[in-house]
Amino acid sequence: MPEARRFDTIAAIARQEWNRCFPSELEDYDYYLAVERSHIAGFSYAYYTVMEGETLLAAIPAFFTAYDLATTADGWVKKILLSIQRIFPSLLTLKLACLGSFATETCAIAMHPSCDEARKRELFAQLLAFFEEDTKARGIHLLALKDINAANKHLFADPIATHGFHGVPGMPTAISRIDFKSIDAYLASLSGATRKDMRRKLRKQNEVRVEYRRNIDDIIDEIYAMYVETKGRSDLQFEELTPDYFREVLSLGGGLCALYYAGDTPIGANLMLVNEERLLDKFFCMRTQSGQDYNLYFVSWFSNLQFCLDKDLKIYQSGQAGYETKLRLGSALLENWMYFRHRNRMLDRLLKLASPLLVFDVPNHSA
């Protein structure tokens, strides 16, 4: 008889069982274990599963945190919320239980490969009901599902609606399909104005040296300093990664780090995950002044495209945020959705009314 169970570490689940339900997934069992071992402050983890004996039928990762409502707001709304916080520091922070992961771009929903669509919906409904019961016992009132992609939104729409969740657009996933044979062919696919701008920005590309590494122990302090500097320029301040995150993703999670040098000085780093089909850009960071001098973001973009060409990869997944630039560079944006509900009916209605103001502003996009 299938039984819903919660595990507080992925190490309690057999690696082969998890990965069998996530074929070809870059953010696999070892990546989640690396995240757990990264000692990221403010988060705890769980994995909601349906098991039949020792066989994993379905699973969804989850996290628990104190959620700041200003996190995904943008523009004038964010400024107002931050002003309120200065006066009432705890008013806009709620205890949150969320299906998905703050360290991935989409919510991983695992299903045994033998399941058809009807069975997947049954298992998902069982998982969602168990998630609600378990978090109620923990005294958590704000529930969410983070970054449900379009396919899962369609497949699981009925159980999500049945449980009273409200949906708002999340941050899309930016991808570039490697359907060109060379960088020159890629440039030819861009608009004339963008092509001219890229050639100008890449004038110093030959002055930058790229080194690919899987061990960064000797340079982690410099990489982390660049991460902190880059994070300080971002409007998105949800989690704060640790040096352990970079080390663990490389050593355990199968990551790859591109280091960028001007002479012998490191000026940027790009943490990535790679398999036989896809390059996933997890985090790019740089020294502000040197990065601007060398247009390092664009140098890294073209380096990643060349890496894909050299390895015959089909997709470059360039992460969330920075959408205007990525659209200019030919990316498609794949939609993700956020769902939420509060157990208190009045607060639930207020959050539903306010939710359009808390959505990160994304340019018009397709795909």
CSV table of C-alpha atoms in Angstrom, one decimal, residues 17 20 33 50 62-63 66 97 100 120 138 156 166 177-178 184 189 202 207 241-242 246 259 284 287 293 362:
chain,number,residue,atom,x,y,z
A,17,GLU,CA,15.5,5.5,-6.3
A,20,ARG,CA,15.4,7.0,-11.4
A,33,LEU,CA,22.8,16.7,-0.9
A,50,VAL,CA,5.1,8.4,-1.5
A,62,ALA,CA,10.6,21.3,0.3
A,63,PHE,CA,12.1,23.9,2.5
A,66,ALA,CA,10.9,33.0,7.4
A,97,ALA,CA,6.6,25.9,4.1
A,100,GLY,CA,10.4,23.2,-4.3
A,120,LYS,CA,0.9,11.0,-11.5
A,138,ARG,CA,4.2,22.0,12.7
A,156,PHE,CA,-1.4,19.1,-11.7
A,166,HIS,CA,-3.6,30.9,-5.8
A,177,ARG,CA,18.9,26.5,-28.0
A,178,ILE,CA,22.3,25.7,-29.5
A,184,ASP,CA,29.6,33.8,-36.1
A,189,SER,CA,20.9,35.4,-35.8
A,202,LEU,CA,34.0,41.7,-26.9
A,207,GLU,CA,42.7,39.7,-22.9
A,241,LEU,CA,25.1,31.2,-0.3
A,242,THR,CA,28.1,30.1,1.6
A,246,PHE,CA,30.5,26.4,-4.1
A,259,LEU,CA,37.4,31.2,-13.7
A,284,PHE,CA,28.0,34.3,-12.2
A,287,ARG,CA,34.8,42.1,-9.4
A,293,ASP,CA,36.2,47.2,-17.8
A,362,VAL,CA,9.5,40.4,-16.3
